[in-house]
Short mmCIF file of C-alpha atoms in Angstrom, two decimals:
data_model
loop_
_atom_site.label_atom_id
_atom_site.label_comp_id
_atom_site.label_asym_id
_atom_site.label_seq_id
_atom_site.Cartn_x
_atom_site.Cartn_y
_atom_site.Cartn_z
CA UNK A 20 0.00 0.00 0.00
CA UNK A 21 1.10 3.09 -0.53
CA UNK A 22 1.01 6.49 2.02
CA UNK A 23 -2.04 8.45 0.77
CA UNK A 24 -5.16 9.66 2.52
CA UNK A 25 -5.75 6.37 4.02
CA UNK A 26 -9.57 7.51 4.96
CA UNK A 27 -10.25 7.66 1.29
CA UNK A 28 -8.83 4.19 0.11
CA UNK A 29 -10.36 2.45 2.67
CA UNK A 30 -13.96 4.08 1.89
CA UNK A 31 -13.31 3.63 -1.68
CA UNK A 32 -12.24 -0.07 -1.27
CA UNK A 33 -15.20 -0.79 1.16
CA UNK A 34 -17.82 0.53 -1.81
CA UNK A 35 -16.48 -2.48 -3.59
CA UNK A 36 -15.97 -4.92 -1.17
CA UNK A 37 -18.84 -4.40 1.17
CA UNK A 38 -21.43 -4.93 -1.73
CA UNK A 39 -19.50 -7.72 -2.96
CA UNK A 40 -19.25 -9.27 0.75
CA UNK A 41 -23.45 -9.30 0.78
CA UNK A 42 -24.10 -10.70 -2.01
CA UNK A 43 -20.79 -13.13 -3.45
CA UNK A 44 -22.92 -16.27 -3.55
CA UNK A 45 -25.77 -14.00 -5.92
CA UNK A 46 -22.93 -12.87 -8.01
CA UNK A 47 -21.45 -16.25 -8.71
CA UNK A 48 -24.52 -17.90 -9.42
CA UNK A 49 -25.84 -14.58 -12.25
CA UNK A 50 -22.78 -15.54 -14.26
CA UNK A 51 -23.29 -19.40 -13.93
CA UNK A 52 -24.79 -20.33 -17.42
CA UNK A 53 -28.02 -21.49 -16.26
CA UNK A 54 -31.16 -20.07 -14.92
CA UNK A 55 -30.77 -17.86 -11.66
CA UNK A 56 -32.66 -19.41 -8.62
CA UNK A 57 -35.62 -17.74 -8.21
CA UNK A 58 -36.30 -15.38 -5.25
CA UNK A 59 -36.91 -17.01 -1.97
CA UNK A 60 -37.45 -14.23 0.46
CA UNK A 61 -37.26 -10.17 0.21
CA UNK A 62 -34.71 -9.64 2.91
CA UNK A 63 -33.82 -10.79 6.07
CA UNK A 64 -34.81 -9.20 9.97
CA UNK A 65 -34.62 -10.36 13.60
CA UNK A 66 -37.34 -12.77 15.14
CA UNK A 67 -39.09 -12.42 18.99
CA UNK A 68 -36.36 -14.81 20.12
CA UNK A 69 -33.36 -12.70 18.34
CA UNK A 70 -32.69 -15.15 15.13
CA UNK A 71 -32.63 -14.31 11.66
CA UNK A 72 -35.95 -14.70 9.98
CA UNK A 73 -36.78 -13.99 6.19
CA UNK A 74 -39.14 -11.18 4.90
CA UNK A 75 -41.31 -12.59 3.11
CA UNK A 76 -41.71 -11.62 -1.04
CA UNK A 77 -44.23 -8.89 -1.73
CA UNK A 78 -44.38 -8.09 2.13
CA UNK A 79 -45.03 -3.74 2.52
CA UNK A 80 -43.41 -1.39 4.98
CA UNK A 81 -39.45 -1.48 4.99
CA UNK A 82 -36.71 -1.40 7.20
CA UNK A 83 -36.24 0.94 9.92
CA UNK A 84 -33.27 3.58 8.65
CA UNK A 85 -29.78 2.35 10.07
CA UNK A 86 -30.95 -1.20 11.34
CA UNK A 87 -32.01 -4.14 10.00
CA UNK A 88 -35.54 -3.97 12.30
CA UNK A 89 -38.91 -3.61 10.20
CA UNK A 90 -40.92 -0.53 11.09
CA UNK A 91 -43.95 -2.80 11.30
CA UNK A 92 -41.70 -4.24 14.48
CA UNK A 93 -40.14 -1.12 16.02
CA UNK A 94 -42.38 -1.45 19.21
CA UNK A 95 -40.56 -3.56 21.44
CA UNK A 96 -37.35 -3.77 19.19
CA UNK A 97 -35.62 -0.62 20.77
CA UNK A 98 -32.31 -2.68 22.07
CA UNK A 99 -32.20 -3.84 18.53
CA UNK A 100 -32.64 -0.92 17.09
CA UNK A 101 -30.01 1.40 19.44
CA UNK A 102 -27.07 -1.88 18.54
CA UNK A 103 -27.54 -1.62 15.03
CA UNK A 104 -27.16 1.82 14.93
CA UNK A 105 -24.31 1.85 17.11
CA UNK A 106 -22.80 -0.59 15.36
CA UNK A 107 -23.32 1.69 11.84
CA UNK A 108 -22.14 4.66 13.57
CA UNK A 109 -18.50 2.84 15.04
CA UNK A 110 -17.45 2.17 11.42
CA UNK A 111 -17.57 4.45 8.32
CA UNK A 112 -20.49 4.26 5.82
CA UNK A 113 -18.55 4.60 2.56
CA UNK A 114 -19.85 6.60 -0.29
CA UNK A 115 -22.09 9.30 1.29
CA UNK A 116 -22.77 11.98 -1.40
CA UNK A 117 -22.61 9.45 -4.00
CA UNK A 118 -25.33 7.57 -5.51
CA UNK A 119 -23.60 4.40 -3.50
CA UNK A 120 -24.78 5.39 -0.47
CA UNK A 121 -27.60 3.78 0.59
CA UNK A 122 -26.82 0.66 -1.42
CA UNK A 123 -23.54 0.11 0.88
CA UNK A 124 -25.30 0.90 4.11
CA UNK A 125 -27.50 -1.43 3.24
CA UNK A 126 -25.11 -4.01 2.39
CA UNK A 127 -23.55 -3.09 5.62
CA UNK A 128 -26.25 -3.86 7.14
CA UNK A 129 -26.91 -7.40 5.58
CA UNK A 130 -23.55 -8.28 6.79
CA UNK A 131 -24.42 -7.49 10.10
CA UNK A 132 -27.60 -9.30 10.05
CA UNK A 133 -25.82 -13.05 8.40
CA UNK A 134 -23.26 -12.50 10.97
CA UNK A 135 -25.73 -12.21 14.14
CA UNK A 136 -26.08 -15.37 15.23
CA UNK A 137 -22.51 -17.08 15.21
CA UNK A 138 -20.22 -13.84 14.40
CA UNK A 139 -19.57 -15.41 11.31
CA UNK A 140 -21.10 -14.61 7.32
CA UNK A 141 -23.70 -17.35 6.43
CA UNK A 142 -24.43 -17.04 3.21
CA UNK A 143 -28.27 -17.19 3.34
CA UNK A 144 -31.05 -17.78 5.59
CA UNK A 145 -32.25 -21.00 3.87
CA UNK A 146 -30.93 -24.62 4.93
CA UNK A 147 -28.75 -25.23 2.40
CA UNK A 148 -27.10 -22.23 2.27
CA UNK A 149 -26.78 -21.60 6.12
CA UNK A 150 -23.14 -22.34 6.04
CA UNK A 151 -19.82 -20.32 6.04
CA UNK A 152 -18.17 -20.40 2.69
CA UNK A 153 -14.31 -19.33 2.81
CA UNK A 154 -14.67 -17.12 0.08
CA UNK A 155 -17.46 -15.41 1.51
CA UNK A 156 -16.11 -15.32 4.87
CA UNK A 157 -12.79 -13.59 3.33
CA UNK A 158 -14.73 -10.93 1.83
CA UNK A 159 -16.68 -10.01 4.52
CA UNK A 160 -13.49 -10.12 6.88
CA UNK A 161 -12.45 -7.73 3.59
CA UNK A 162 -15.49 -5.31 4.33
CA UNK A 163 -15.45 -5.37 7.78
CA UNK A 164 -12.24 -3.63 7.70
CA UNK A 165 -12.48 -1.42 4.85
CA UNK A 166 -15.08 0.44 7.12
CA UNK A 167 -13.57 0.08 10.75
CA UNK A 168 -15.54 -3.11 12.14
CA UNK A 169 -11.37 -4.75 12.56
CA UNK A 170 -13.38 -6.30 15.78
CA UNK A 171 -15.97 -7.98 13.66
CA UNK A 172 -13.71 -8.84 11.28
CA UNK A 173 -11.47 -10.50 14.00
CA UNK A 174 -14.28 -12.85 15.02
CA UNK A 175 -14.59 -13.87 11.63
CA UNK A 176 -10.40 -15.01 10.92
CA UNK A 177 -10.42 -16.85 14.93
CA UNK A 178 -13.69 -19.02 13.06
CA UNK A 179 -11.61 -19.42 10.07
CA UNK A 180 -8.25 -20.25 12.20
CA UNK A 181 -10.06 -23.11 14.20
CA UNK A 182 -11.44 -24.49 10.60
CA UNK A 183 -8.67 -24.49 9.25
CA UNK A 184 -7.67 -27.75 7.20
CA UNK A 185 -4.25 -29.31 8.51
CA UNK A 186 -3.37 -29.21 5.03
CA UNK A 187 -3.81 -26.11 3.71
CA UNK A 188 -6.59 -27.25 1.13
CA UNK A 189 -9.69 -25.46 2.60
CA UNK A 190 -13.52 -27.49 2.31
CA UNK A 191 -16.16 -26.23 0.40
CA UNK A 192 -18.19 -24.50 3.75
CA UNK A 193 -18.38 -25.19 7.24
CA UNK A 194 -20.96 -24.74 10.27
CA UNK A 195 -20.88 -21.37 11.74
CA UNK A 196 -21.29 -22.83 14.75
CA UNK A 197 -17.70 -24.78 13.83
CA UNK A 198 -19.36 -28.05 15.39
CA UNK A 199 -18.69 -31.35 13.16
CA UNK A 200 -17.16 -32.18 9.79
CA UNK A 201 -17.88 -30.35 6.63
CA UNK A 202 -21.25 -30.95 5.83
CA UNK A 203 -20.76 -32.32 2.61
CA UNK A 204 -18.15 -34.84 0.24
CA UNK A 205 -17.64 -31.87 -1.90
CA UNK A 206 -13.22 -31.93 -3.12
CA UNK A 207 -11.12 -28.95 -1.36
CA UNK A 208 -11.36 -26.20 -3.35
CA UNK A 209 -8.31 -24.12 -3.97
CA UNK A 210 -9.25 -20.99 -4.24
CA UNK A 211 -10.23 -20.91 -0.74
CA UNK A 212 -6.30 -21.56 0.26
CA UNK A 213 -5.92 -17.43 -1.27
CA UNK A 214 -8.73 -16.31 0.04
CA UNK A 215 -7.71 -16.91 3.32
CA UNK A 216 -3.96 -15.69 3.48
CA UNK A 217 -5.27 -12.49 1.65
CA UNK A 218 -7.95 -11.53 4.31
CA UNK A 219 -5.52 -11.70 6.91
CA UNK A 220 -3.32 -9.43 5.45
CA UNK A 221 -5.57 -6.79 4.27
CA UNK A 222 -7.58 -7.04 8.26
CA UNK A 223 -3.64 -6.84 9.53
CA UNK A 224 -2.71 -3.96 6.92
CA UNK A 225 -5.87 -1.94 7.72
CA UNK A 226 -6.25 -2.09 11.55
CA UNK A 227 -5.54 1.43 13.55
CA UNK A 228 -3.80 -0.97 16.31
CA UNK A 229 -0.54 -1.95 14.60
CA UNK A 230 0.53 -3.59 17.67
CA UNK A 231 -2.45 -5.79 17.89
CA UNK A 232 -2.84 -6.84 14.69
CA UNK A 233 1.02 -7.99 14.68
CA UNK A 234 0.26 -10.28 17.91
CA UNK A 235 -3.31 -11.54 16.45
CA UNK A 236 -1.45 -12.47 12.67
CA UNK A 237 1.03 -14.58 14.66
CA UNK A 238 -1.18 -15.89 16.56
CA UNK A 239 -3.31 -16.93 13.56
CA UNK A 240 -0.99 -17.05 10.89
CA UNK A 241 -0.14 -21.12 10.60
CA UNK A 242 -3.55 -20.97 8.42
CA UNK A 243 -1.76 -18.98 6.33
CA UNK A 244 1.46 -20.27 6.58
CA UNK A 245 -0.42 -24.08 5.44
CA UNK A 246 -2.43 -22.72 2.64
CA UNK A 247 0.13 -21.14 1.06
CA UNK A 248 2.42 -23.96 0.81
CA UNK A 249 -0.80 -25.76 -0.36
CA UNK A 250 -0.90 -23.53 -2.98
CA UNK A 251 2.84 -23.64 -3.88
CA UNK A 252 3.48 -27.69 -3.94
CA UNK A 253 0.35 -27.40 -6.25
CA UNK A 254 1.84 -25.32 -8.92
CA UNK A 255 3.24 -27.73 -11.73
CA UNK A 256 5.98 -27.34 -14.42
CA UNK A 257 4.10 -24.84 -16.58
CA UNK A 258 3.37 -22.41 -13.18
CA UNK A 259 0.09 -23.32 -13.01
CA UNK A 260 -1.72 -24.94 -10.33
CA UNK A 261 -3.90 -27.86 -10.69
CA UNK A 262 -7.62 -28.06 -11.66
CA UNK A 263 -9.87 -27.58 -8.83
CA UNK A 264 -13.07 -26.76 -8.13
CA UNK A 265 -13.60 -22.58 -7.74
CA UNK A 266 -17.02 -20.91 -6.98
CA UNK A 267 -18.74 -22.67 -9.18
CA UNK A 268 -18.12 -25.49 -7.12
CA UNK A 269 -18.47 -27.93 -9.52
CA UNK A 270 -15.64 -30.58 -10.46
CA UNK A 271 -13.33 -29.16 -12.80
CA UNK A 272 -11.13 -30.82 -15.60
CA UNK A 273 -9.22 -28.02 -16.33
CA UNK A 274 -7.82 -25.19 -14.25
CA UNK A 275 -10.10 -22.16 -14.29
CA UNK A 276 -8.57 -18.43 -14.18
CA UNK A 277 -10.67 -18.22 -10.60
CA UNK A 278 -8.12 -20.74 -8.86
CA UNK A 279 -5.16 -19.22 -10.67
CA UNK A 280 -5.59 -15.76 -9.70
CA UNK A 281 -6.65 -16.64 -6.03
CA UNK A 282 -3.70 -18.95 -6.08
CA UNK A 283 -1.37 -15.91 -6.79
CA UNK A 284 -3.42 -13.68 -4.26
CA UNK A 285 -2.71 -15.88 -1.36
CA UNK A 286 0.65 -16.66 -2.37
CA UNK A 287 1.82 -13.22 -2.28
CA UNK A 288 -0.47 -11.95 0.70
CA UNK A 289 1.73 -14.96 2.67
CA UNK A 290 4.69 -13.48 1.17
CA UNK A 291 3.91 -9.92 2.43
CA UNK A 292 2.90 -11.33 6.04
CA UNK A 293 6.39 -13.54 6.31
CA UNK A 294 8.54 -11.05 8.42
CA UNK A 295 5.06 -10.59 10.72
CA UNK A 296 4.99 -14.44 10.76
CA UNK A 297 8.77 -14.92 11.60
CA UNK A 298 8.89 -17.11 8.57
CA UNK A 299 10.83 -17.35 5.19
CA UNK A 300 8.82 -16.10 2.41
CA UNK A 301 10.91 -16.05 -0.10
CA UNK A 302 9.48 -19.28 -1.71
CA UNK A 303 6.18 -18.22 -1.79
CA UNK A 304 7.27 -14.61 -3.48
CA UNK A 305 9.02 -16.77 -5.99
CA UNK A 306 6.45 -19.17 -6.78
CA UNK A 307 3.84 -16.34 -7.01
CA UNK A 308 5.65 -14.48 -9.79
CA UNK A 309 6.53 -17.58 -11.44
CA UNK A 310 2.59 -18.04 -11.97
CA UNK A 311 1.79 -14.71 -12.62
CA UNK A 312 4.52 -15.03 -15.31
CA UNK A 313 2.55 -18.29 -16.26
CA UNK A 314 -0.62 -16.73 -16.45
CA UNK A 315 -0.18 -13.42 -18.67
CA UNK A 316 1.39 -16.36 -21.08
CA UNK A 317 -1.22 -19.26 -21.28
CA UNK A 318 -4.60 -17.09 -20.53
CA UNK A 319 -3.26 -13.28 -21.16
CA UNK A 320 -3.62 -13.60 -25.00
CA UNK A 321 -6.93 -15.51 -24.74
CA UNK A 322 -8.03 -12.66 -23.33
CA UNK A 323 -8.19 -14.75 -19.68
CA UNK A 324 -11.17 -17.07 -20.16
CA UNK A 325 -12.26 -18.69 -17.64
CA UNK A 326 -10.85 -21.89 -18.98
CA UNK A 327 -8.40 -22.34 -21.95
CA UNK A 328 -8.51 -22.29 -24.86
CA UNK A 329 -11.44 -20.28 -24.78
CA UNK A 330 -13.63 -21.46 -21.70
CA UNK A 331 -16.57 -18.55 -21.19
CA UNK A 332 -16.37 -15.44 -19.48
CA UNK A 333 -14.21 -14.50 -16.84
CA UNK A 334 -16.02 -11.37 -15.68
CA UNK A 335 -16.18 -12.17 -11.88
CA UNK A 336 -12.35 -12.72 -11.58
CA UNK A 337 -12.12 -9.47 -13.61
CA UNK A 338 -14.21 -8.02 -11.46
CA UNK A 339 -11.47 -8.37 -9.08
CA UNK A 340 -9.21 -7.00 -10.82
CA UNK A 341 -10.76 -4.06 -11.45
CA UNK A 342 -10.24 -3.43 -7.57
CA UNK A 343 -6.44 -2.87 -8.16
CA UNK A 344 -7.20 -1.20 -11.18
CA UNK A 345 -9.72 1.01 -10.49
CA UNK A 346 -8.38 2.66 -7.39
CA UNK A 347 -5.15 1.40 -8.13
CA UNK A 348 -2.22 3.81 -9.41
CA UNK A 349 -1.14 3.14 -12.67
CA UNK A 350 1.99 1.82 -13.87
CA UNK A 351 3.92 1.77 -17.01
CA UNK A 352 1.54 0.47 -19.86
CA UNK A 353 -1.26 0.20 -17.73
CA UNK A 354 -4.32 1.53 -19.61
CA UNK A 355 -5.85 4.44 -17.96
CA UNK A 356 -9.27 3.39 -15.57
CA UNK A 357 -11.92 5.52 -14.23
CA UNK A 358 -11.68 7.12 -11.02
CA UNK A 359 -14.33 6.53 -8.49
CA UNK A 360 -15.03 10.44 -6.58
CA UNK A 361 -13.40 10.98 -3.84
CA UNK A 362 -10.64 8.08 -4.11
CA UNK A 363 -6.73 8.56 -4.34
CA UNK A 364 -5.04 5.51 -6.04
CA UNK A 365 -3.81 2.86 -4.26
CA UNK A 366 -3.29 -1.28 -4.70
CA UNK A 367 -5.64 -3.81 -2.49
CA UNK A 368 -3.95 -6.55 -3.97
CA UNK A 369 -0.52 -7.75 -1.41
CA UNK A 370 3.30 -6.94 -3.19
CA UNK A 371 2.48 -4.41 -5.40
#
């Protein structure tokens, strides 16, 4: 990261991650070439007994402002309605004066809501999707601190921390409550071994208490530490890592530009948290450019598909991308991006 008005990237940053912490699992399932599930429920508020319950479609009224509490229930939901406020009002709501406003306090607010009952992002209030996804669970740790919840965001790496696979190679989802196995047979996907190194630097970049991130990323850092060498004993002669499963959790023949590109994410995110982590990272810096080097020659002039040769569109890891780029500085070559108002230029992605 570079010194700028650190206020400003971190707002800037949050507009993209918060939105894309709420709502990852709708994203990767629009893309998915199939039809989109259809709408289950219009939102999601607090029951009598304090757990999530959905809104049902076509219900009227709306939410309270600042809370996640229905005005048809503010009588009798004032501690409710005083924490989520408070909660608002601890962190920075990115984007005021933009049209982005009330689209990331809202998404704000979902976050708080799918993290109520355990601390930690499910990623819907239906049974089979009342789970914690790594990916998910990385962005919101993402969002979290981008806007100044670094407590929140805390709970959310300890859940990950006492997950975390022996191995490195990260399951599908887990219980929020962490009881049990994984609750499925679905293969380790890969991309959830960067996902995981790479919230844990950008919560340990981004928190106002130096000191205490530095003891909480040693504490936590052997999950890490174990995906990245997951990651690097899985890169083969050409660079590349094996095929794996990504968020279209689906078995995979071929290696999809979502595992590469998280693959390089977490590798250098260990990289940068090495000298934190009292470790050598001077393999995993290595092996990171060697597969960026890998992938700018086997997908670059496809035009990175999601698969090679020519495997659909790769929009969502794009997507990503276009977080470095858009409030990213430029460097030599780099094609000039729009500016979002009010943000300097800056990298989120770890080494650069």
């Amino acid at each position: 990261l570079v010194p700028c008005s650190m206020g400003k990237v971190w707002q800037g940053l949050a507009v993209l991650l918060i939105t894309t912490g709420a709502v990852a699992v709708g994203v990767a399932a629009a893309i998915q070439p199939k039809p989109v599930l259809p709408l289950k429920a219009a939102g999601v508020t607090y029951g009598p007994d304090g757990r999530l319950i959905n809104i049902p479609l076509g219900a009227s009224g709306g939410y309270l402002p600042g809370t996640n509490v229905l005005a048809a229930a503010a009588a009798g939901s004032e501690r409710l309605i005083a924490e989520d406020r408070a909660w608002l009002a601890a962190g920075t709501v990115p984007g005021a004066g933009t049209p982005y406003a009330a689209m990331v306090g809202r998404a704000l607010l979902d976050l708080r809501a799918l993290t109520y009952e355990h601390g930690v992002p499910i990623a819907a209030n239906r049974p089979s999707w009342r789970y914690v996804w790594p990916r998910d669970a990385a962005f919101a740790v993402a969002a979290m601190s981008a806007t100044g919840h670094h407590d929140d965001a805390e709970t959310i790496l300890r859940f990950l921390w006492r997950a975390a696979p022996s191995d490195g190679l990260w399951h599908a989802r887990y219980h929020p409550d962490g009881s049990g196995d994984p609750p499925d047979d679905r293969e380790p996907q890969l991309d959830g071994s960067g996902w995981v190194p790479w919230a844990l630097w950008l919560w340990k970049v981004s928190h106002p208490d130096q000191r205490h991130a530095e003891l909480v990323t040693r504490e936590l850092g052997s999950m890490a530490i174990r995906s990245a060498d997951a990651l690097m004993v899985r890169l083969g002669k050409d660079g590349l890592p094996h095929a794996s499963p990504d968020y279209w959790e689906r078995r995979e023949s071929r290696l999809t530009l979502g595992t590469a590109a998280l693959a390089s994410v977490g590798l250098r995110a260990a990289a940068q948290l090495a000298s934190v982590l009292e470790v050598d990272g001077t393999a995993w810096q290595h092996a990171a450019a060697t597969l960026d080097n890998a992938l700018k020659t086997e997908f670059g002039p496809a035009g990175y598909p999601r698969t090679l040769p020519s495997g659909g569109d790769g929009r969502a890891q794009r997507a990503l991308g276009h977080v470095g780029r858009v409030v990213g500085r430029r460097g030599r070559g780099e094609r000039r991006e729009r500016r979002l108002p009010g943000l300097c230029r800056t990298w989120v992605l770890p080494g650069e």
